[in-house]
Short mmCIF file of C-alpha atoms in Angstrom, two decimals:
data_model
loop_
_atom_site.label_atom_id
_atom_site.label_comp_id
_atom_site.label_asym_id
_atom_site.label_seq_id
_atom_site.Cartn_x
_atom_site.Cartn_y
_atom_site.Cartn_z
CA MET A 62 101.43 93.94 59.76
CA LEU A 63 100.55 97.52 60.53
CA ALA A 64 98.88 99.06 63.69
CA LYS A 65 98.15 102.25 64.64
CA VAL A 66 97.69 104.20 68.00
CA LEU A 67 96.70 107.54 69.18
CA SER A 68 99.00 109.33 71.61
CA GLY A 69 100.22 113.29 72.32
CA CYS A 70 103.15 115.06 73.35
CA VAL A 71 103.49 118.51 74.57
CA VAL A 72 105.64 121.53 72.81
CA GLY A 73 106.00 124.56 75.15
CA ILE A 74 102.48 124.60 76.74
CA ASN A 75 100.17 123.04 74.09
CA ALA A 76 99.65 119.47 72.89
CA HIS A 77 99.90 118.02 69.40
CA PRO A 78 98.10 114.58 68.84
CA ILE A 79 100.48 112.37 67.98
CA GLU A 80 99.75 108.91 65.68
CA VAL A 81 101.66 106.29 66.46
CA GLU A 82 102.59 103.83 63.33
CA ILE A 83 103.84 100.20 64.35
CA ASP A 84 104.80 97.78 61.24
CA VAL A 85 105.53 94.47 62.12
CA SER A 86 107.32 92.64 58.95
CA SER A 87 109.80 89.59 58.63
CA GLY A 88 113.12 90.35 57.99
CA LEU A 89 115.99 90.77 60.24
CA PRO A 90 115.27 91.36 63.74
CA SER A 91 115.34 95.00 64.11
CA PHE A 92 114.08 97.66 66.32
CA SER A 93 113.65 101.28 64.84
CA VAL A 94 112.14 104.31 65.67
CA VAL A 95 111.44 107.16 63.02
CA GLY A 96 109.53 110.46 63.06
CA LEU A 97 112.03 112.81 64.95
CA PRO A 98 112.46 111.27 68.41
CA ASP A 99 114.79 112.43 71.36
CA THR A 100 117.25 109.88 73.10
CA SER A 101 114.40 109.10 75.48
CA ILE A 102 112.39 107.65 73.13
CA LYS A 103 115.01 105.80 71.51
CA GLU A 104 116.14 104.06 74.65
CA SER A 105 112.13 103.05 74.94
CA ARG A 106 113.33 100.31 72.91
CA ASP A 107 114.79 98.31 75.61
CA ARG A 108 112.22 99.11 78.35
CA ILE A 109 109.24 98.21 75.74
CA ARG A 110 110.90 94.85 74.85
CA SER A 111 111.43 93.74 78.58
CA ALA A 112 108.31 95.01 79.29
CA ILE A 113 106.56 92.87 77.21
CA LYS A 114 108.25 90.13 77.80
CA ASN A 115 108.05 90.21 82.05
CA SER A 116 104.44 91.39 81.32
CA GLY A 117 103.94 87.35 79.99
CA PHE A 118 103.37 88.30 76.33
CA ALA A 119 105.74 86.90 73.15
CA PHE A 120 107.88 89.72 71.55
CA PRO A 121 107.09 89.36 68.08
CA HIS A 122 110.32 88.31 65.88
CA GLY A 123 111.31 90.30 62.96
CA LYS A 124 111.96 93.74 61.53
CA ILE A 125 109.89 96.27 63.73
CA THR A 126 109.44 99.97 62.36
CA VAL A 127 107.76 102.79 64.47
CA ASN A 128 106.59 106.27 63.17
CA LEU A 129 105.47 109.10 65.13
CA SER A 130 103.60 110.78 62.69
CA PRO A 131 103.58 113.85 62.23
CA ALA A 132 107.52 113.44 61.41
CA ASP A 133 108.53 117.08 61.32
CA LEU A 134 107.35 117.61 65.06
CA LYS A 135 110.32 117.01 67.66
CA LYS A 136 108.94 114.19 70.25
CA GLU A 137 110.19 114.08 74.05
CA GLY A 138 109.85 112.20 76.64
CA ALA A 139 109.24 108.42 77.72
CA SER A 140 105.16 108.63 77.56
CA PHE A 141 105.30 107.25 74.40
CA ASP A 142 106.49 103.88 75.77
CA MET A 143 102.58 102.23 76.15
CA PRO A 144 101.04 103.20 73.13
CA ILE A 145 104.21 101.95 71.30
CA ALA A 146 103.97 98.47 72.96
CA LEU A 147 100.33 98.36 72.64
CA GLY A 148 100.92 99.12 68.85
CA ILE A 149 103.69 96.12 69.09
CA LEU A 150 101.18 93.75 71.05
CA SER A 151 98.28 94.69 68.02
CA ALA A 152 100.45 94.14 64.88
CA ALA A 153 101.53 90.63 66.45
CA GLY A 154 97.74 89.46 66.96
CA ALA A 155 97.68 89.92 70.96
CA VAL A 156 95.70 92.76 70.73
CA ASP A 157 92.23 93.26 68.74
CA PRO A 158 93.36 96.51 66.91
CA GLU A 159 89.78 98.42 66.49
CA SER A 160 90.04 97.84 70.64
CA LEU A 161 92.61 100.89 69.97
CA PHE A 162 90.41 103.16 68.27
CA GLU A 163 89.02 106.86 69.99
CA THR A 164 91.54 105.73 73.01
CA ILE A 165 94.92 108.16 73.55
CA PHE A 166 97.25 106.36 75.35
CA CYS A 167 100.17 107.99 77.09
CA GLY A 168 102.33 106.28 80.17
CA GLU A 169 106.02 105.52 80.64
CA LEU A 170 106.68 101.44 81.19
CA SER A 171 109.38 99.84 83.74
CA LEU A 172 111.13 97.00 82.98
CA ASN A 173 108.21 95.10 84.90
CA GLY A 174 105.59 96.22 83.18
CA LYS A 175 104.60 98.45 85.53
CA ILE A 176 102.91 101.95 83.99
CA LYS A 177 104.86 105.08 85.59
CA PRO A 178 103.58 108.51 85.60
CA PHE A 179 105.00 111.18 83.28
CA ARG A 180 104.93 115.04 82.89
CA GLY A 181 102.42 116.80 80.89
CA ALA A 182 99.04 114.44 80.98
CA PHE A 183 97.02 117.62 81.98
CA PRO A 184 97.76 119.76 78.66
CA ILE A 185 97.17 116.61 76.73
CA ALA A 186 93.94 115.70 77.70
CA LEU A 187 92.83 119.51 77.55
CA SER A 188 94.27 120.06 73.76
CA LEU A 189 93.02 116.68 72.73
CA LYS A 190 89.72 116.00 74.38
CA THR A 191 87.66 117.24 71.67
CA ARG A 192 89.47 114.73 68.88
CA CYS A 193 88.74 111.99 71.48
CA ASN A 194 87.40 112.12 74.86
CA SER A 195 89.05 108.61 76.37
CA PHE A 196 92.05 108.39 77.41
CA ILE A 197 94.19 105.43 79.31
CA LEU A 198 96.71 106.82 81.09
CA PRO A 199 99.22 105.71 84.34
CA GLU A 200 96.92 106.06 87.86
CA ARG A 201 98.05 109.19 89.36
CA ASN A 202 97.84 111.16 85.81
CA ALA A 203 94.44 109.67 85.34
CA VAL A 204 93.32 111.30 88.49
CA GLU A 205 95.14 114.13 87.63
CA VAL A 206 93.16 115.02 84.66
CA SER A 207 89.39 113.69 85.82
CA SER A 208 88.47 116.83 87.06
CA LEU A 209 88.15 117.97 83.16
CA ASN A 210 84.65 117.87 81.76
CA ASP A 211 83.72 115.88 78.80
CA ILE A 212 86.48 113.39 78.87
CA SER A 213 86.74 109.64 80.64
CA ALA A 214 90.14 108.73 82.51
CA TYR A 215 91.24 105.41 82.66
CA GLY A 216 94.67 104.52 85.49
CA ALA A 217 96.27 101.56 84.70
CA LYS A 218 99.05 100.05 86.65
CA THR A 219 100.28 97.76 84.67
CA LEU A 220 100.48 96.59 80.79
CA THR A 221 98.68 93.29 81.43
CA ASP A 222 95.93 95.59 83.13
CA ILE A 223 95.35 97.54 79.96
CA VAL A 224 95.73 94.11 77.48
CA SER A 225 92.80 93.07 79.95
CA HIS A 226 90.85 96.03 79.92
CA LEU A 227 90.92 95.86 76.00
CA LYS A 228 90.30 92.57 75.50
CA GLY A 229 87.18 93.19 77.91
CA ILE A 230 88.19 90.46 80.17
CA LYS A 231 88.51 92.78 83.39
CA PRO A 232 87.65 96.51 82.44
CA LEU A 233 89.67 99.56 84.35
CA GLU A 234 87.68 101.95 86.72
CA LYS A 235 87.06 105.60 85.51
CA ALA A 236 89.01 107.90 87.47
CA SER A 237 87.71 110.28 89.48
CA PRO A 238 89.36 113.38 91.71
CA LYS A 239 90.45 112.86 94.77
CA VAL A 240 88.66 114.90 97.51
CA PRO A 241 91.11 116.19 100.40
CA ASP A 242 89.73 114.90 103.87
CA PRO A 243 88.20 118.68 105.22
CA LYS A 244 89.63 117.10 108.75
CA SER A 245 92.86 116.75 107.97
CA LYS A 246 93.18 120.12 105.36
CA ILE A 247 95.88 122.40 106.31
CA SER A 248 95.39 125.83 104.76
CA ARG A 249 98.37 127.20 103.17
CA ASN A 250 97.47 130.56 103.71
CA ILE A 251 97.72 130.10 107.90
CA LEU A 252 99.45 133.50 107.96
CA ASP A 253 97.69 136.53 109.19
CA PHE A 254 97.78 139.98 109.15
CA LYS A 255 96.93 140.04 112.52
CA ASP A 256 99.86 138.80 113.57
CA VAL A 257 101.68 141.88 112.33
CA LYS A 258 102.09 144.43 115.17
CA GLY A 259 102.17 148.03 113.82
CA GLN A 260 102.50 148.86 110.59
CA GLU A 261 99.32 149.69 109.11
CA TYR A 262 100.55 152.20 106.15
CA VAL A 263 102.04 149.25 104.84
CA LYS A 264 99.44 146.91 105.40
CA ARG A 265 97.09 149.68 103.87
CA GLY A 266 99.32 149.60 100.68
CA LEU A 267 99.39 146.00 100.54
CA GLU A 268 95.12 145.88 100.79
CA VAL A 269 95.66 148.44 97.51
CA SER A 270 98.35 145.98 95.42
CA ALA A 271 95.96 143.35 96.05
CA SER A 272 92.78 144.94 95.49
CA GLY A 273 93.94 146.11 91.85
CA GLY A 274 96.73 143.69 91.05
CA HIS A 275 99.33 145.86 91.16
CA ASN A 276 103.05 145.34 91.42
CA ILE A 277 104.91 146.62 94.74
CA ILE A 278 108.00 146.34 96.10
CA LEU A 279 108.72 146.75 100.03
CA LEU A 280 111.57 149.01 100.88
CA GLY A 281 112.90 149.13 104.31
CA PRO A 282 115.80 147.99 107.08
CA PRO A 283 116.46 144.82 107.99
CA GLY A 284 113.86 143.72 110.65
CA SER A 285 111.65 145.82 109.79
CA GLY A 286 109.13 142.96 108.48
CA LYS A 287 109.30 143.66 104.84
CA SER A 288 109.25 139.43 104.27
CA MET A 289 106.63 138.81 107.20
CA LEU A 290 104.25 141.10 105.52
CA ALA A 291 105.06 139.75 101.83
CA LYS A 292 103.96 136.01 102.77
CA ARG A 293 101.18 137.54 104.01
CA LEU A 294 99.73 138.71 100.96
CA PRO A 295 98.51 135.39 99.74
CA GLY A 296 95.93 135.73 102.37
CA ILE A 297 94.00 138.04 101.25
CA MET A 298 94.40 137.39 97.33
CA PRO A 299 90.93 136.70 95.33
CA PRO A 300 90.57 132.78 94.67
CA LEU A 301 91.59 131.65 91.05
CA THR A 302 88.39 131.26 88.69
CA LEU A 303 87.89 128.33 86.97
CA LYS A 304 89.70 129.48 83.61
CA GLU A 305 92.49 130.73 85.48
CA SER A 306 92.69 127.39 87.73
CA LEU A 307 93.17 125.41 84.52
CA GLU A 308 95.73 127.69 82.89
CA VAL A 309 97.75 127.02 86.39
CA THR A 310 97.44 123.88 86.60
CA ASN A 311 98.17 123.42 83.01
CA VAL A 312 101.53 124.66 83.61
CA TYR A 313 102.27 122.78 86.66
CA SER A 314 101.54 119.43 84.75
CA ILE A 315 103.84 120.35 82.28
CA ALA A 316 106.61 121.46 85.11
CA GLY A 317 105.88 117.81 86.81
CA GLU A 318 104.53 119.75 90.23
CA ALA A 319 100.88 118.85 89.65
CA SER A 320 98.69 117.82 92.41
CA CYS A 321 97.19 114.46 92.18
CA THR A 322 94.18 115.13 94.04
CA SER A 323 92.15 118.05 91.61
CA LEU A 324 92.63 121.35 90.29
CA ILE A 325 95.33 123.75 91.53
CA LYS A 326 92.63 126.29 93.01
CA ASP A 327 95.35 128.01 95.68
CA ARG A 328 97.16 131.12 93.75
CA PRO A 329 100.49 130.09 93.26
CA LEU A 330 103.27 131.36 95.39
CA ARG A 331 107.20 131.25 94.26
CA SER A 332 110.10 132.62 95.89
CA PRO A 333 112.97 131.91 94.25
CA HIS A 334 116.87 132.56 95.96
CA HIS A 335 118.55 135.20 94.51
CA THR A 336 121.05 132.97 93.11
CA ILE A 337 118.42 131.51 90.59
CA SER A 338 119.96 131.70 86.83
CA TYR A 339 118.47 133.29 83.96
CA ALA A 340 117.24 129.98 82.30
CA ALA A 341 115.64 128.77 85.77
CA MET A 342 113.83 132.05 85.45
CA ALA A 343 112.98 132.65 82.36
CA GLY A 344 112.87 128.76 81.47
CA GLY A 345 115.22 126.62 79.63
CA GLY A 346 116.12 123.25 77.85
CA SER A 347 116.31 122.07 74.65
CA ASN A 348 112.42 121.60 75.03
CA PRO A 349 112.08 124.80 76.70
CA LEU A 350 110.27 124.00 80.05
CA PRO A 351 108.40 127.03 82.45
CA GLY A 352 110.31 128.66 84.50
CA GLU A 353 109.79 130.41 87.71
CA ILE A 354 108.02 133.24 85.68
CA THR A 355 105.58 130.65 84.38
CA LEU A 356 105.09 128.97 87.08
CA ALA A 357 103.90 132.08 88.96
CA HIS A 358 101.47 132.49 86.36
CA ASN A 359 97.96 133.88 87.89
CA GLY A 360 99.94 133.96 91.30
CA ILE A 361 102.70 136.02 93.21
CA LEU A 362 106.19 136.22 92.46
CA PHE A 363 108.09 137.08 95.59
CA LEU A 364 111.61 138.37 95.16
CA ASP A 365 113.54 138.99 98.59
CA GLU A 366 116.66 140.83 98.21
CA PHE A 367 115.93 142.00 95.09
CA PRO A 368 119.09 143.85 94.18
CA GLU A 369 121.06 140.57 95.02
CA PHE A 370 119.40 138.51 91.70
CA ARG A 371 121.77 138.98 88.88
CA ARG A 372 121.12 142.03 86.35
CA ASP A 373 119.95 139.47 83.50
CA VAL A 374 117.71 137.61 85.91
CA LEU A 375 116.04 140.91 87.01
CA GLU A 376 115.41 142.25 83.16
CA THR A 377 113.72 139.08 82.25
CA LEU A 378 111.10 140.43 84.05
CA ARG A 379 110.26 143.49 81.63
CA GLN A 380 108.84 141.82 79.04
CA PRO A 381 106.13 139.53 81.33
CA LEU A 382 105.19 142.65 83.44
CA GLU A 383 103.90 144.29 80.52
CA SER A 384 102.68 141.85 78.29
CA GLY A 385 101.67 138.84 80.49
CA GLU A 386 103.84 136.43 78.17
CA ILE A 387 107.51 135.51 78.11
CA THR A 388 109.11 134.42 74.29
CA VAL A 389 112.10 131.80 75.04
CA THR A 390 113.63 131.22 71.72
CA ARG A 391 115.89 128.24 71.08
CA VAL A 392 117.47 127.02 67.87
CA SER A 393 114.83 124.51 66.86
CA ARG A 394 112.13 126.50 68.18
CA SER A 395 110.38 129.91 69.77
CA LEU A 396 107.79 129.31 72.09
CA LYS A 397 105.76 131.75 74.71
CA PHE A 398 104.57 131.14 77.87
CA PRO A 399 102.02 132.88 79.67
CA SER A 400 103.48 134.30 82.76
CA ARG A 401 100.98 137.33 83.78
CA PHE A 402 101.79 137.48 87.86
CA MET A 403 101.48 140.32 90.89
CA LEU A 404 105.61 141.16 91.42
CA VAL A 405 106.04 141.47 94.81
CA ALA A 406 109.70 142.54 95.35
CA ALA A 407 111.72 143.57 99.11
CA MET A 408 115.02 145.17 99.09
CA ASN A 409 117.24 147.50 101.82
CA PRO A 410 117.67 151.20 101.06
CA CYS A 411 121.86 150.63 101.31
CA PRO A 412 124.33 147.57 101.44
CA CYS A 413 124.48 147.20 105.33
CA GLY A 414 120.59 148.22 105.22
CA ASN A 415 120.60 151.13 107.93
CA PHE A 416 120.28 154.17 105.42
CA THR A 417 116.51 155.09 106.17
CA ASP A 418 116.79 153.67 110.17
CA PRO A 419 116.87 156.26 112.44
CA ASN A 420 118.44 154.73 115.17
CA LYS A 421 121.52 152.79 113.53
CA ASN A 422 124.21 154.55 112.05
CA CYS A 423 124.78 153.78 107.87
CA ASN A 424 128.12 153.03 107.30
CA CYS A 425 128.01 153.30 103.41
CA THR A 426 129.02 155.86 101.09
CA ALA A 427 126.94 157.74 98.85
CA TYR A 428 128.87 156.06 96.24
CA GLN A 429 128.09 152.71 97.59
CA ILE A 430 124.28 153.43 98.01
CA GLN A 431 123.82 154.56 94.62
CA ARG A 432 125.85 151.52 93.46
CA TYR A 433 123.97 149.22 95.30
CA LEU A 434 120.16 150.62 94.00
CA SER A 435 121.88 150.57 90.33
CA LYS A 436 121.33 147.64 90.27
CA VAL A 437 117.87 147.67 89.41
CA SER A 438 117.50 149.35 86.05
CA GLY A 439 115.40 152.30 85.89
CA PRO A 440 112.61 150.94 83.36
CA LEU A 441 112.13 147.98 85.44
CA LEU A 442 111.58 150.09 89.00
CA ASP A 443 109.22 151.53 86.08
CA ARG A 444 106.88 148.55 85.63
CA ILE A 445 106.45 148.25 89.47
CA ASP A 446 103.28 150.38 90.21
CA ILE A 447 103.27 150.54 94.62
CA HIS A 448 106.81 151.89 96.15
CA LEU A 449 106.36 151.19 99.86
CA GLU A 450 108.43 152.58 103.33
CA VAL A 451 108.51 149.54 106.01
CA PRO A 452 110.59 151.13 108.74
CA ARG A 453 112.12 149.90 111.33
CA LEU A 454 109.32 149.35 114.43
CA ASN A 455 109.85 151.40 117.66
CA TYR A 456 109.29 149.68 121.23
CA ASN A 457 105.89 150.96 121.73
CA ASP A 458 104.70 149.56 118.68
CA LEU A 459 106.33 146.60 119.17
CA SER A 460 105.29 146.09 123.14
CA ARG A 461 101.42 146.69 122.44
CA GLN A 462 99.19 144.11 121.79
CA ARG A 463 98.09 142.80 118.50
CA THR A 464 95.08 144.81 117.66
CA GLY A 465 95.36 144.09 114.01
CA GLU A 466 92.28 143.29 111.44
CA HIS A 467 92.13 139.39 110.29
CA SER A 468 93.35 138.68 107.08
CA SER A 469 89.46 137.41 106.42
CA VAL A 470 88.43 140.70 106.56
CA ILE A 471 90.73 142.82 104.23
CA LYS A 472 89.86 139.66 101.95
CA ASP A 473 86.30 140.06 102.02
CA ARG A 474 86.93 144.05 100.96
CA VAL A 475 89.17 142.70 98.36
CA LEU A 476 86.81 140.34 96.58
CA LYS A 477 84.40 143.32 97.07
CA THR A 478 86.68 145.93 94.97
CA ARG A 479 87.85 143.37 92.57
CA GLU A 480 83.83 142.41 92.08
CA ILE A 481 83.53 146.46 90.80
CA GLN A 482 86.40 145.60 88.18
CA LYS A 483 85.20 142.39 87.06
CA ILE A 484 81.97 143.96 86.20
CA ARG A 485 83.89 147.16 84.61
CA PHE A 486 86.18 145.20 82.25
CA ASP A 487 83.52 141.73 81.70
CA LYS A 488 81.79 144.09 78.69
CA LYS A 489 85.35 144.32 76.87
CA ASN A 490 85.75 140.31 77.47
CA TYR A 491 89.53 140.79 78.72
CA ILE A 492 91.77 138.32 79.82
CA THR A 493 92.09 139.50 83.22
CA SER A 494 89.79 142.05 85.42
CA CYS A 495 91.88 143.94 87.52
CA ASN A 496 93.14 147.67 86.96
CA ALA A 497 96.74 147.14 87.18
CA CYS A 498 96.13 145.60 83.15
CA MET A 499 94.54 148.77 82.19
CA SER A 500 95.71 149.93 78.64
CA SER A 501 96.56 153.64 78.36
CA LYS A 502 93.55 153.49 76.08
CA ASP A 503 91.57 151.95 79.30
CA VAL A 504 93.23 154.45 81.93
CA GLU A 505 91.57 157.79 79.52
CA GLU A 506 88.31 155.88 79.73
CA TYR A 507 87.71 154.71 83.31
CA CYS A 508 90.19 157.23 85.49
CA THR A 509 88.07 160.27 85.17
CA LEU A 510 89.17 163.03 87.77
CA SER A 511 87.50 165.34 90.08
CA SER A 512 88.96 169.15 88.89
CA GLU A 513 91.04 169.33 92.43
CA ALA A 514 92.75 165.85 91.41
CA GLU A 515 93.35 167.23 87.79
CA GLU A 516 95.16 170.09 89.60
CA LEU A 517 96.74 167.53 92.35
CA LEU A 518 98.17 165.50 89.28
CA LYS A 519 99.33 168.15 87.20
CA THR A 520 101.20 169.59 90.34
CA ALA A 521 102.99 165.99 91.01
CA VAL A 522 104.06 165.72 87.39
CA LEU A 523 105.59 168.75 86.97
CA GLU A 524 107.50 168.70 90.50
CA LEU A 525 108.48 164.96 90.47
CA GLY A 526 109.20 164.45 86.92
CA ILE A 527 107.40 161.44 86.31
CA SER A 528 107.51 159.34 83.32
CA ALA A 529 104.59 158.38 80.90
CA ARG A 530 104.54 155.09 82.66
CA ALA A 531 104.48 156.25 86.49
CA TYR A 532 101.47 158.84 85.05
CA ASP A 533 99.62 155.95 83.81
CA LYS A 534 100.51 153.77 87.26
CA ILE A 535 99.44 156.44 89.26
CA LEU A 536 96.14 156.82 87.66
CA LYS A 537 95.64 152.94 87.67
CA ILE A 538 96.35 153.29 91.82
CA SER A 539 94.04 155.81 92.11
CA ARG A 540 91.31 154.20 90.29
CA THR A 541 91.96 151.00 92.26
CA ILE A 542 91.57 153.35 95.51
CA ALA A 543 88.52 154.78 94.47
CA ASP A 544 87.08 151.50 93.44
CA MET A 545 87.61 150.78 97.51
CA ASP A 546 85.97 154.05 98.26
CA GLY A 547 82.95 153.23 96.09
CA SER A 548 83.48 156.22 93.98
CA ASP A 549 82.95 156.52 90.39
CA THR A 550 85.20 159.62 90.20
CA ILE A 551 88.69 159.71 91.45
CA GLN A 552 88.85 162.42 94.04
CA SER A 553 91.86 164.41 94.90
CA HIS A 554 92.44 162.06 98.32
CA HIS A 555 92.70 159.21 96.38
CA LEU A 556 95.22 160.72 93.73
CA SER A 557 97.20 162.03 96.87
CA GLU A 558 97.30 158.46 98.46
CA ALA A 559 98.78 156.86 94.90
CA VAL A 560 101.32 159.72 94.75
CA GLY A 561 102.43 158.21 98.19
CA TYR A 562 103.16 155.01 97.13
CA ARG A 563 105.49 156.12 94.39
CA SER A 564 108.53 157.27 96.59
CA LEU A 565 110.91 156.33 94.32
CA ASP A 566 109.58 158.96 91.70
CA ARG A 567 110.57 161.47 94.33
CA ASN A 568 114.35 160.32 94.74
CA LEU A 569 114.15 160.21 98.23
CA TRP A 570 117.23 158.05 98.86
CA VAL A 571 119.59 159.20 96.57
#
């Protein structure tokens, strides 16, 4: 007898519908799976047999053939356990075949028949809901996808529960998002800019960075507060939009890091160690999974000790910083992952860190300093909008009371500036709505300079010898500063501040 069950699998960040066809016929007992299954699917034969028997059902004797269609698509993962088991029970007469229609089944089986969660439930529900809006999933995955509109997700604990639901004996309850208790909720962004003494110039640069979505690098001696300042940046970033939240949740579901309560609403903050490998940063595996670059999508990628990262790891950032996506190529396929993030890097000026410190002597030679700085390539530094020097605090700054602004006050100004940019770019249906993502054509249209600003820009270009990319970066930063000031035209003081944020263009350290 032939049975058919609808399921799905994830390739890259997209899900594809899979028809699981099961045929139970007379002949020597066998169990074969065809349709480009990977090892985990081939091993499911033993899990499914044990799960069916331990759930109190009779496992059919005969020749069992399972086909995963389309046959030319590589399938991976253990989420096909549930649909294969239900197809076998249907082909054996234990489940009505009609009850399997118009429902998508995914889940891993344990030997005792319990349903275990799997990775990638959210993209399956997001991509396949137009084809079928009813899903039976493990309990945790059902809660994960329940925040999506226009779907009905039912969570199951055991194979027996699913059979009882299909027979109408004991229907499964529809899953709903778990809302955390506000009294017990602890905000992730507990770090406040008010706790930072001094460094007003750096705080201003970070506010400009957050307001325009600009990449930023902090340069200064050890102990000057680079990491402390960078870790407070998420507290002034705007919240995720619904579209951004869906994209982030989609990525984290594929990576197995999705929240089981609701959509991810906080901007991701990824801070990998400098020993990270190329594959972990870019994404890898025979069926490539998202790397740190993709996990930082719509959020912040913080790289401390920037020159200590391997050269090939840093060079993976060049494509995402330009296009907002990264292409991972393997023998079997080439996949694109979204990776539009804000890069925040921190580094010392030399190997010992004291080159720019007026109170400590630097023991590094000119060659050592040059070699240390050259670990970060010029083209990569050119893609970083803002270069901020973070000086060591003196005694007066350290001993005074904390009088800085709260992060909430700074965030309000950032939100107002982002709203100006949103109104500007919504007319063109851009993917993002921040000045950092403007094209060269947009720079010409929106970065209108006053006559004094034009003269200042001409002088800066001639004296600094900046590249065409750095030229655009300065105009984008100037546009953000003008937006913060509520000005339609970029004035000379806006431009001079933007030029001041390009210290590496001035070759002050070499």
